[in-house]
PDB file of C-alpha atoms and ligand atoms in Angstrom:
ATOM      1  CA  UNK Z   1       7.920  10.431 -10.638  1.00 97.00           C
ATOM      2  CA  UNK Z   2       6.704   8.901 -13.711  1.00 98.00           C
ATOM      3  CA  UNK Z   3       3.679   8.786 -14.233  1.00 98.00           C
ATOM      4  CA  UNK Z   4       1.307   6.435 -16.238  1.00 97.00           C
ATOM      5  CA  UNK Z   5      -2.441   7.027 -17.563  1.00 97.00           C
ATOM      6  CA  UNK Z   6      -4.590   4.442 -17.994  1.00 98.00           C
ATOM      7  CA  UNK Z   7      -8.386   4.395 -18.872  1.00 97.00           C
ATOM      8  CA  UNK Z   8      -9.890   2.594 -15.552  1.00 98.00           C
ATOM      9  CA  UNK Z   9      -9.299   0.288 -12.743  1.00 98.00           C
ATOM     10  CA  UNK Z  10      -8.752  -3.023 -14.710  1.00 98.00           C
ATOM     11  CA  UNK Z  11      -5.689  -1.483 -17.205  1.00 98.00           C
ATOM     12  CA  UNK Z  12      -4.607  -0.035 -14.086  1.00 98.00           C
ATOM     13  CA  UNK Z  13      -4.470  -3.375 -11.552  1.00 98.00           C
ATOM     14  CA  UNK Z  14      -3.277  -5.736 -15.068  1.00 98.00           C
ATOM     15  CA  UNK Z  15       0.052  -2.902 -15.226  1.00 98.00           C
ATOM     16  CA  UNK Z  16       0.352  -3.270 -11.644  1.00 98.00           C
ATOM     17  CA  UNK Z  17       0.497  -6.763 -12.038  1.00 98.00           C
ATOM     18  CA  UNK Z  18       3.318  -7.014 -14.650  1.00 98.00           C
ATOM     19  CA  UNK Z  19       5.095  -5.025 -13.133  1.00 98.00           C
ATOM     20  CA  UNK Z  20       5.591  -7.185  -9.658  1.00 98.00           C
ATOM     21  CA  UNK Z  21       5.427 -10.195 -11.815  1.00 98.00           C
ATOM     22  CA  UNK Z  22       8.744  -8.631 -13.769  1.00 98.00           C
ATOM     23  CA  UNK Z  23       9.970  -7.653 -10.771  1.00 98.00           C
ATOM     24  CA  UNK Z  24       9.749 -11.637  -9.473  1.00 98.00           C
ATOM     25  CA  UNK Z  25      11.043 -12.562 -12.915  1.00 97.00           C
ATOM     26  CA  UNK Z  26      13.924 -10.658 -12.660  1.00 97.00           C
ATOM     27  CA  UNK Z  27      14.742 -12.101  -8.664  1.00 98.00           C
ATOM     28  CA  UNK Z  28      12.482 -14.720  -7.703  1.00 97.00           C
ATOM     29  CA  UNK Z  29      13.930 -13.778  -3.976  1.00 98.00           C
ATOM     30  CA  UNK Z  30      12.133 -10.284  -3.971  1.00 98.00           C
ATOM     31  CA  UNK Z  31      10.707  -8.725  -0.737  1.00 98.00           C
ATOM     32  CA  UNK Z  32       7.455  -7.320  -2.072  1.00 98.00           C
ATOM     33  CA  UNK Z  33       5.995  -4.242   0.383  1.00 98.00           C
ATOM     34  CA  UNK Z  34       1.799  -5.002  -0.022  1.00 98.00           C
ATOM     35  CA  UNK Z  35      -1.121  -2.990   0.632  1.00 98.00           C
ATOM     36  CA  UNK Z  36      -4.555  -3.759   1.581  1.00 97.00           C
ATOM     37  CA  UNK Z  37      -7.917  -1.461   0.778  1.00 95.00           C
ATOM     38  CA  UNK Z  38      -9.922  -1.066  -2.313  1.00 96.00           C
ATOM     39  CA  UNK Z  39      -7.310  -0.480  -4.717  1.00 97.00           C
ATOM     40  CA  UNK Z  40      -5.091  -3.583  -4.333  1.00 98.00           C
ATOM     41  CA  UNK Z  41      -7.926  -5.710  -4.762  1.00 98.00           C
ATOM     42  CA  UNK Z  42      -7.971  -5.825  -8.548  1.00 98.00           C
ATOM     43  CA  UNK Z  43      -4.121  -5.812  -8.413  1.00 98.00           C
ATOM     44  CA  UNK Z  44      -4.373  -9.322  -6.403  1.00 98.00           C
ATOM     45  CA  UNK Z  45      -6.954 -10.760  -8.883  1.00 98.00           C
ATOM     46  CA  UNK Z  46      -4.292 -10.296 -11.261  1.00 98.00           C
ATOM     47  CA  UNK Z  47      -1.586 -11.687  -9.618  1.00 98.00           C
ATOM     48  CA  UNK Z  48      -3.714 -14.761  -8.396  1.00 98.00           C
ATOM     49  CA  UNK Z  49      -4.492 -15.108 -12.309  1.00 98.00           C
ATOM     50  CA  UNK Z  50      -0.876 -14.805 -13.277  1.00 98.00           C
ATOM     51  CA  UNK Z  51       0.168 -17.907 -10.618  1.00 98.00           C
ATOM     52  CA  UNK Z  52      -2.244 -19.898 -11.780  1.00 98.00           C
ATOM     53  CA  UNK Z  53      -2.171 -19.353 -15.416  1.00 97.00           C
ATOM     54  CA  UNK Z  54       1.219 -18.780 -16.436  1.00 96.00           C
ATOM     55  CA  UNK Z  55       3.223 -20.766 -13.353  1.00 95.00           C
ATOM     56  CA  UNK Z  56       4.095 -17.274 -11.842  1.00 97.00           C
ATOM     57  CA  UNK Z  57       5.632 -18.630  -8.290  1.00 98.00           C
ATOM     58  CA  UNK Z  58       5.992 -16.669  -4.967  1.00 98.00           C
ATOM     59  CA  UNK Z  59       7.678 -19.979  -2.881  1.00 98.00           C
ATOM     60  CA  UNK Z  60      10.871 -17.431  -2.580  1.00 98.00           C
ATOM     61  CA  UNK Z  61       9.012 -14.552  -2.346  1.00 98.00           C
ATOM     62  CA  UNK Z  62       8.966 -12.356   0.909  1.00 98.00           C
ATOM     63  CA  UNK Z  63       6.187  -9.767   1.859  1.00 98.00           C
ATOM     64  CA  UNK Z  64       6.097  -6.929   4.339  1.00 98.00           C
ATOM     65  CA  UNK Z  65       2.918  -5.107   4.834  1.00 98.00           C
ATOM     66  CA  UNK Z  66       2.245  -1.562   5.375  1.00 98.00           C
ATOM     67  CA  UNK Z  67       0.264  -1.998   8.318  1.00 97.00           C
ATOM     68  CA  UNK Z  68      -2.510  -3.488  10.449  1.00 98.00           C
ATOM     69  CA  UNK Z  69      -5.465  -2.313  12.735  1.00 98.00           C
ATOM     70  CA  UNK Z  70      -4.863  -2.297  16.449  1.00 98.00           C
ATOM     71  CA  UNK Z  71      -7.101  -4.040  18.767  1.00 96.00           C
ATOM     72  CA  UNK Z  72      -8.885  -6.258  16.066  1.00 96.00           C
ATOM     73  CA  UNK Z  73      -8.048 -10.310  16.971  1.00 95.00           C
ATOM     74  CA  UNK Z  74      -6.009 -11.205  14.020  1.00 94.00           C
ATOM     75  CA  UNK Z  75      -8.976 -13.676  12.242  1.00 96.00           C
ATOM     76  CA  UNK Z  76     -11.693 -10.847  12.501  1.00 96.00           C
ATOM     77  CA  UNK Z  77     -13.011 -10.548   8.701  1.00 96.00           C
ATOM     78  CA  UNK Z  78     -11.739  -6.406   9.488  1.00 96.00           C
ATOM     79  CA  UNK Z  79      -8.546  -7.147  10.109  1.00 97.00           C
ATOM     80  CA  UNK Z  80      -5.534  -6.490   7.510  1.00 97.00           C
ATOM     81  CA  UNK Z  81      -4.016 -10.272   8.112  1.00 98.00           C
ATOM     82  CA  UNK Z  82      -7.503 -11.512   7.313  1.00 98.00           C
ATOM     83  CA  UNK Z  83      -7.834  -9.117   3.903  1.00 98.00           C
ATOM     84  CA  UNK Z  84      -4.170 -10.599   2.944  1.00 98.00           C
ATOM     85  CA  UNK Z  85      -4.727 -14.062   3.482  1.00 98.00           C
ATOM     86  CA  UNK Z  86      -8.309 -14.348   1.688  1.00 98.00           C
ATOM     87  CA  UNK Z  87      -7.426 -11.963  -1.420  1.00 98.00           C
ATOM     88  CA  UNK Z  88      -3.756 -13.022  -1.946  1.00 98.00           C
ATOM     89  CA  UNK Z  89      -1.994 -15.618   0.497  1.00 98.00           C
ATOM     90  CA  UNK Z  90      -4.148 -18.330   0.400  1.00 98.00           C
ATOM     91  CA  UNK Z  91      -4.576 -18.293  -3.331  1.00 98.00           C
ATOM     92  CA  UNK Z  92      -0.611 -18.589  -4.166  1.00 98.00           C
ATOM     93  CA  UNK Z  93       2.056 -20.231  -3.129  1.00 98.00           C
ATOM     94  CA  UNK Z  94       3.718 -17.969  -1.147  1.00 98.00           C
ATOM     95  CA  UNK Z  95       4.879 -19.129   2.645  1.00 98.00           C
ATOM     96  CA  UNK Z  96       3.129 -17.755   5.541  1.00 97.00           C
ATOM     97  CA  UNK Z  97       6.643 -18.023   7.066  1.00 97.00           C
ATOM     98  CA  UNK Z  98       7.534 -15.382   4.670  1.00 98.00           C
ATOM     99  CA  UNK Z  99       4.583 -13.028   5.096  1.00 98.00           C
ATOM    100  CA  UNK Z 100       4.975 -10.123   7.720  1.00 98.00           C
ATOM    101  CA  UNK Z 101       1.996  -8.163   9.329  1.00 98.00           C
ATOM    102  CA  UNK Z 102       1.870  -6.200  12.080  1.00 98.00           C
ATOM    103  CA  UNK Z 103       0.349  -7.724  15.118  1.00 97.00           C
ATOM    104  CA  UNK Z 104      -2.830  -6.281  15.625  1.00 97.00           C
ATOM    105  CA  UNK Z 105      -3.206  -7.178  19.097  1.00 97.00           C
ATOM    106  CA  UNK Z 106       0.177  -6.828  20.938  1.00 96.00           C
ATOM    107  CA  UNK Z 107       0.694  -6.967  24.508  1.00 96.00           C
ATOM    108  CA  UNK Z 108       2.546  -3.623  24.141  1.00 97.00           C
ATOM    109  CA  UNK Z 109       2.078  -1.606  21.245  1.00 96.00           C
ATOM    110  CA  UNK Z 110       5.180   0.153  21.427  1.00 96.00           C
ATOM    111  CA  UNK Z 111       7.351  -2.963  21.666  1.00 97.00           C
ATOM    112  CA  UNK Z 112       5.535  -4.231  18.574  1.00 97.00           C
ATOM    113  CA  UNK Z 113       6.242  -1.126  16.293  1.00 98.00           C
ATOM    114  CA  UNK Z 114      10.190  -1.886  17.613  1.00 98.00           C
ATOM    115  CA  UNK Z 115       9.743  -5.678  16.494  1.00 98.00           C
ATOM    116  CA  UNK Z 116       8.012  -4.234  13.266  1.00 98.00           C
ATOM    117  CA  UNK Z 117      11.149  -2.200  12.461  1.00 97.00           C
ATOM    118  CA  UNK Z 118      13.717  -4.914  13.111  1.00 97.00           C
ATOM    119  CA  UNK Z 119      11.420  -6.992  10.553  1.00 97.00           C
ATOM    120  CA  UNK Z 120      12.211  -4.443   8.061  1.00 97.00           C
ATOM    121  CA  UNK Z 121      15.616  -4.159   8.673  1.00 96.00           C
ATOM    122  CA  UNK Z 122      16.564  -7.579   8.874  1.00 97.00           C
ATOM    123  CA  UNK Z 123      14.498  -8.824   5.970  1.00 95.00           C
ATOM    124  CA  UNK Z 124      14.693  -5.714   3.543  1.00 91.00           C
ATOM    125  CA  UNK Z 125      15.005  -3.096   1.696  1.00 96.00           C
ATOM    126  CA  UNK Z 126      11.768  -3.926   0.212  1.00 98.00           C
ATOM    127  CA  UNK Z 127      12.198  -4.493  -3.600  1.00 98.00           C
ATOM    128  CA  UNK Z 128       9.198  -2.665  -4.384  1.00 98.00           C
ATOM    129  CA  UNK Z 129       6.425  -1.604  -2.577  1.00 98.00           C
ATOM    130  CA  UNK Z 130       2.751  -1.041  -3.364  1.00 98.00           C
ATOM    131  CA  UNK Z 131       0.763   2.086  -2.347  1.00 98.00           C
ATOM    132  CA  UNK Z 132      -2.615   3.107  -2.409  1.00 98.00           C
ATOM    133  CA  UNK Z 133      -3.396   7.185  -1.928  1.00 97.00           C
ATOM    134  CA  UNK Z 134      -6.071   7.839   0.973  1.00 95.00           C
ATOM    135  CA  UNK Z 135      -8.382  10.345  -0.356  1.00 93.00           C
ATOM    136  CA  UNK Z 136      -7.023  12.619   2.973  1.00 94.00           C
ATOM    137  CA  UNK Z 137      -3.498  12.140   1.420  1.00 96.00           C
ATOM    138  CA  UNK Z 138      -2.618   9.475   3.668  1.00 96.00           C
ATOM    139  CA  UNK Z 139      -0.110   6.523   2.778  1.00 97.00           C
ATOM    140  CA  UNK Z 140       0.129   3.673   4.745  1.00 97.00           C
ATOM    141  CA  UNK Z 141      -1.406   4.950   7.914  1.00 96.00           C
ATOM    142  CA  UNK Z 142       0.262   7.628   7.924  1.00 97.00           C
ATOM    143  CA  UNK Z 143      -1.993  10.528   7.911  1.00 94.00           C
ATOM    144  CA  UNK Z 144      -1.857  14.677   7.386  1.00 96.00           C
ATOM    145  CA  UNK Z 145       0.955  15.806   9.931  1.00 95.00           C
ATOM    146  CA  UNK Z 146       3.115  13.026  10.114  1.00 95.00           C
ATOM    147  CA  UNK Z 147       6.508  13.133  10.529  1.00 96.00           C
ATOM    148  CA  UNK Z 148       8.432  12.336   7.421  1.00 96.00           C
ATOM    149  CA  UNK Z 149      11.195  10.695   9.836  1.00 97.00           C
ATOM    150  CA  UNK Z 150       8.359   8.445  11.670  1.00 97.00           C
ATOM    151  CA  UNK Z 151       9.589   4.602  11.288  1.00 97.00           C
ATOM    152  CA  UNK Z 152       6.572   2.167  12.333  1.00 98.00           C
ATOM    153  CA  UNK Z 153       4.238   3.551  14.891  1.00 98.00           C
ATOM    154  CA  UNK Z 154       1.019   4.155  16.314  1.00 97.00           C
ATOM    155  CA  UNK Z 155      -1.295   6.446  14.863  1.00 96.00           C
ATOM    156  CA  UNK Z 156      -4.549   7.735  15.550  1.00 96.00           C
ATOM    157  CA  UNK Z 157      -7.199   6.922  12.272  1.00 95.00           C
ATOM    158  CA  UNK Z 158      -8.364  10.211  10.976  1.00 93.00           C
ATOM    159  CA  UNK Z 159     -12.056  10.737  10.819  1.00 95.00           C
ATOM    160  CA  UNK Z 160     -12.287  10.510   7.094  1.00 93.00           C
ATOM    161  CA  UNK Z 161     -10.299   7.354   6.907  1.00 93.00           C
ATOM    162  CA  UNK Z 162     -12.602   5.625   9.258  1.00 96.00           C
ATOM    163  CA  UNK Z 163     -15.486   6.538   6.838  1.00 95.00           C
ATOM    164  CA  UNK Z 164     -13.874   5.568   3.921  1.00 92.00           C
ATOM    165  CA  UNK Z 165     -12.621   2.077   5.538  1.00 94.00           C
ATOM    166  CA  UNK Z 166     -16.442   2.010   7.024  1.00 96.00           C
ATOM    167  CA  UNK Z 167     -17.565  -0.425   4.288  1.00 94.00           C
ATOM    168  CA  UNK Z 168     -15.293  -3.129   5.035  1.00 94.00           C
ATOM    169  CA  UNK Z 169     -17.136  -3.617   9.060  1.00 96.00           C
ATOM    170  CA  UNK Z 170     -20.855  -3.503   9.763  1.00 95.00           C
ATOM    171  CA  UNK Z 171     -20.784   0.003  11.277  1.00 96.00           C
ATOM    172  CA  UNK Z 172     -18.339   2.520  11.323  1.00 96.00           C
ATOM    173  CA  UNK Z 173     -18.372   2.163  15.035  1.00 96.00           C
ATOM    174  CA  UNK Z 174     -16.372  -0.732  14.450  1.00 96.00           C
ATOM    175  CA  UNK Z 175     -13.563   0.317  12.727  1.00 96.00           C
ATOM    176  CA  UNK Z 176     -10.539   0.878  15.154  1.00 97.00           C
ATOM    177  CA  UNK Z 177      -9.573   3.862  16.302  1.00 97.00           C
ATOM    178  CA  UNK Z 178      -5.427   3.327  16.113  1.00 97.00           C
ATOM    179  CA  UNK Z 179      -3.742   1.610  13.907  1.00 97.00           C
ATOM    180  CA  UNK Z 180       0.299   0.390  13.565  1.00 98.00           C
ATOM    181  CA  UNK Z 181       1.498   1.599  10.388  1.00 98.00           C
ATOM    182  CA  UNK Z 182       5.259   1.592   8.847  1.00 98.00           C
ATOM    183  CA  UNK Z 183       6.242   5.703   9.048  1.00 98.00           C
ATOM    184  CA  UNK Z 184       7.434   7.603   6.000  1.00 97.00           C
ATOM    185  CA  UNK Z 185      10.926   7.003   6.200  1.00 97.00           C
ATOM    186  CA  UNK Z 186      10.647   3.185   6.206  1.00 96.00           C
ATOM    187  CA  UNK Z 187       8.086   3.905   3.052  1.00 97.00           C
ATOM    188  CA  UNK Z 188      11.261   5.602   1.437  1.00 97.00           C
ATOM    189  CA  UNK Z 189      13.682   2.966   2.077  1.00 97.00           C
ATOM    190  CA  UNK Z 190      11.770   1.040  -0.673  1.00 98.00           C
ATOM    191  CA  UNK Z 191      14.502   0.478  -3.477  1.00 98.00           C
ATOM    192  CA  UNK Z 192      10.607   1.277  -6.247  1.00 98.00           C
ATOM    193  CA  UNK Z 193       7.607   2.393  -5.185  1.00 98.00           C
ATOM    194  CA  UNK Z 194       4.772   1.846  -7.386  1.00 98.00           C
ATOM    195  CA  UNK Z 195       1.234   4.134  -6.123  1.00 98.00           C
ATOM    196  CA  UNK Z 196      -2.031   3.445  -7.880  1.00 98.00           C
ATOM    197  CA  UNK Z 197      -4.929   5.505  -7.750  1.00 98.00           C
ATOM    198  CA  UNK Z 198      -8.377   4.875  -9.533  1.00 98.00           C
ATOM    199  CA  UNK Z 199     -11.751   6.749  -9.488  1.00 97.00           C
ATOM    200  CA  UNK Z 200     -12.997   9.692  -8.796  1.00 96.00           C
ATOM    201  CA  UNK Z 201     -12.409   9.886  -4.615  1.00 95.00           C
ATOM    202  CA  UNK Z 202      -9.075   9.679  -5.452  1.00 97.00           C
ATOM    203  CA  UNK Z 203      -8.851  12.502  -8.081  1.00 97.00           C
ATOM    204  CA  UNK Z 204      -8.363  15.806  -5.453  1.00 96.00           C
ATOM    205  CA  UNK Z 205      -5.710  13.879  -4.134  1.00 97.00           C
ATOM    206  CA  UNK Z 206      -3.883  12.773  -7.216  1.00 98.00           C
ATOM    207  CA  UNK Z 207      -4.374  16.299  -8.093  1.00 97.00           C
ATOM    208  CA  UNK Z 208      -2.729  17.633  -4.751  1.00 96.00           C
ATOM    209  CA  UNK Z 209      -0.037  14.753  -5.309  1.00 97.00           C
ATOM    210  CA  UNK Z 210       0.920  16.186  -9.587  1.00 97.00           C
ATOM    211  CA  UNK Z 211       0.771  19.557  -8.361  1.00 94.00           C
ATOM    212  CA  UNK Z 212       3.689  19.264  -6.294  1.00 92.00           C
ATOM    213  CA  UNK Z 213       1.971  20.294  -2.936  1.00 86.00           C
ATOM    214  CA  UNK Z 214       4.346  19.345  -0.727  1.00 89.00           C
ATOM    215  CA  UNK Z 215       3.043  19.363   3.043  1.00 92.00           C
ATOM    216  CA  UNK Z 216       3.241  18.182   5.800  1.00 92.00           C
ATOM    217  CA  UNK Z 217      -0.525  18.306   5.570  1.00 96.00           C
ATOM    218  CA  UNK Z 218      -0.228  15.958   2.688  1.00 97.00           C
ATOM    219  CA  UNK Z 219       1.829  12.814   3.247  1.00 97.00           C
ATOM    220  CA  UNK Z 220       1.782  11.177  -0.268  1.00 98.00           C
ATOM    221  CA  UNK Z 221       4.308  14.165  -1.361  1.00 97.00           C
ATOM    222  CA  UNK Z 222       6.895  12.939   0.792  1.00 97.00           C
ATOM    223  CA  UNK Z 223       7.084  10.331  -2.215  1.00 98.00           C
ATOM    224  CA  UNK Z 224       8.414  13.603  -4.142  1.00 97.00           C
ATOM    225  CA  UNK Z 225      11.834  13.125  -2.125  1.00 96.00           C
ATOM    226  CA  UNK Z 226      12.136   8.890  -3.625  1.00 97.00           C
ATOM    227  CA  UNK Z 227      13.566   8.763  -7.058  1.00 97.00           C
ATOM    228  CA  UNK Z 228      12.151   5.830  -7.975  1.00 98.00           C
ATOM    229  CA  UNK Z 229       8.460   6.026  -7.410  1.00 98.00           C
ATOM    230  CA  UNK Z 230       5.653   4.953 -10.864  1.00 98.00           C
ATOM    231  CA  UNK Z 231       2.023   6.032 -10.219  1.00 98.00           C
ATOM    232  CA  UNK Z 232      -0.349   3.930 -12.462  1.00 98.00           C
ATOM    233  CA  UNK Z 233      -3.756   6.598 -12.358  1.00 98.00           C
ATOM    234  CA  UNK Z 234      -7.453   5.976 -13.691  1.00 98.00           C
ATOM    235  CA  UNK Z 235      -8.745   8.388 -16.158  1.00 97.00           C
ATOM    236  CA  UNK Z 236     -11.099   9.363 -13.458  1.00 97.00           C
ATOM    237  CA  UNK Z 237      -8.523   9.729 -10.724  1.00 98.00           C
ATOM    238  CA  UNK Z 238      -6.502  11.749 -13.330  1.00 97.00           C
ATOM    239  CA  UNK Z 239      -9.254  14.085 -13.886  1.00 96.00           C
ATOM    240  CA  UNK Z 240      -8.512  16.788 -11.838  1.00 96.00           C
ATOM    241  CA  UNK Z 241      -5.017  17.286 -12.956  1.00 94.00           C
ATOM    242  CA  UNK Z 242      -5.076  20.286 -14.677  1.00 72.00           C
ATOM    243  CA  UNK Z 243      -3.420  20.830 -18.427  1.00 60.00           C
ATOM    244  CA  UNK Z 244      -0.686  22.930 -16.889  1.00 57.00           C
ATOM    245  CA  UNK Z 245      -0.053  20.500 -14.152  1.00 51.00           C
ATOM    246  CA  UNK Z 246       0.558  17.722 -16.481  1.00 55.00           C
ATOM    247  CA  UNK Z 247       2.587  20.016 -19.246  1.00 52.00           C
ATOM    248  CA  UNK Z 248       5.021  20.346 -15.829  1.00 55.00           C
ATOM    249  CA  UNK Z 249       5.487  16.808 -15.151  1.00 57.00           C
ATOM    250  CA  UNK Z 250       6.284  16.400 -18.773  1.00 45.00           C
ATOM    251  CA  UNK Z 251       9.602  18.675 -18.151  1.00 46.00           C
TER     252      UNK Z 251
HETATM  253  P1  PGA F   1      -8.467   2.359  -0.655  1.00 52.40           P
HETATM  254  O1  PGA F   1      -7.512   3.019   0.379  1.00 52.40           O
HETATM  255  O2  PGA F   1      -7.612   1.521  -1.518  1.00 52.40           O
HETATM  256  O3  PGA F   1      -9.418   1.545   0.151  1.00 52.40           O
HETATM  257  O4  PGA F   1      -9.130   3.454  -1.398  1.00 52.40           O
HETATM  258  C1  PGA F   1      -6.276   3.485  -0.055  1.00 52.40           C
HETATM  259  C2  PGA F   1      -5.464   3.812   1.147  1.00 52.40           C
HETATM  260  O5  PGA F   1      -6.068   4.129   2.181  1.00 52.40           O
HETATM  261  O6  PGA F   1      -4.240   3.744   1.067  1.00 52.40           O
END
């Protein structure tokens, strides 16, 4: 894993950035893997900046994201297609023909994570994918105890993601309950992964993530069996990290 420091959220969303708009550079065909949540946010800014700026074009770009709320009609401000759209799609020039989402209101959830998975295989392996860290661990939906073989399924929302998701609803009563979410192993098919973490609610995780503690319990050190994975981290996400830890990662 290598990892880079950075002093706060900007540096880290403005790396972020270059780094998918290299990625484009290099194959303007890419399949991008996107997250939503806090972290992406500034990422997105970035990006939006970059197209309109400096010409940066997504027309041949395709994106597959991580996952979307269950239950939530796909235009409610909660949902995950509605985040996308109004930070990202509608602000480049990407297709929405190209754009993939779990449906959040499927006749039959279980036929839906099957369609999901298809999606994946037909139009991937994703080039490189974006991850946020949950401050339980979790990536993607995927949360403590998941199974590291899970392709795209249904999961139950752990408490603490619900509260930390809480601010993007009027109440936390409104955030879902279950979720669809890609599993683990379709997370690892990713040719790079690139994880950011900023602030300090993210710093006992990133320190759980650097200090190798690999569980079950903790799904973000599955990423610990990719070989290509780049964590951009906040100096106050990083602060937890003890001296020894990073003297390790150094070896
Ligand atoms: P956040 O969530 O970006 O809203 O902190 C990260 C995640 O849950 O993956």
């Amino acid at each position: 894993m290598e990892v880079i420091q950075v002093d706060n959220y900007s540096a880290m969303s403005e790396k972020a950035a270059r780094m998918i708009e290299e990625q484009i550079c290099k194959n303007d065909r890419s399949i991008l893997g996107l997250a939503t949540g806090s972290t992406p946010l500034g990422l997105y800014e970035k990006l939006i900046e970059g197209h309109k700026t400096c010409g940066v074009s997504y027309k041949n770009v395709q994106s597959i994201n991580l996952d979307e709320y269950l239950g939530l009609d796909k235009n409610h401000p909660g949902s995950y297609h509605t985040f996308m759209y109004e930070n990202l799609f509608k602000e480049i020039d990407i297709s929405m023909e190209h754009v993939y989402i779990p449906n959040s209101k499927p006749l039959s959830a279980g036929e839906e994570c099957q369609r999901y998975d298809q999606v994946i295989e037909r139009i991937g392996p994703i080039d490189l994918q974006i991850l946020g860290i949950g401050s339980n661990g979790h990536i993607g939906f995927n949360e403590p105890g998941s199974d590291p073989n899970s392709t795209t399924h249904v999961v139950e929302l752990a408490a603490s993601t619900r509260k930390d998701n809480a601010h993007f609803f009027d109440s936390i009563e409104e955030v879902p309950t279950h979720a669809v979410t890609m599993g683990i192993k379709s997370i690892l098919k990713s040719a790079r992964i690139l994880v950011l973490a900023s602030g300090k609610r993210k710093a006992e995780a990133v320190k759980r993530l650097l200090n190798k503690d690999l569980s079950e319990s903790f799904p973000a050190s599955h990423l610990w069996n990719h070989e290509d994975v780049t964590l951009i981290v906040d100096t106050d996400a990083y602060k937890l990290v003890s001296q020894k830890g990073s003297e390790d990662l150094a070896r």
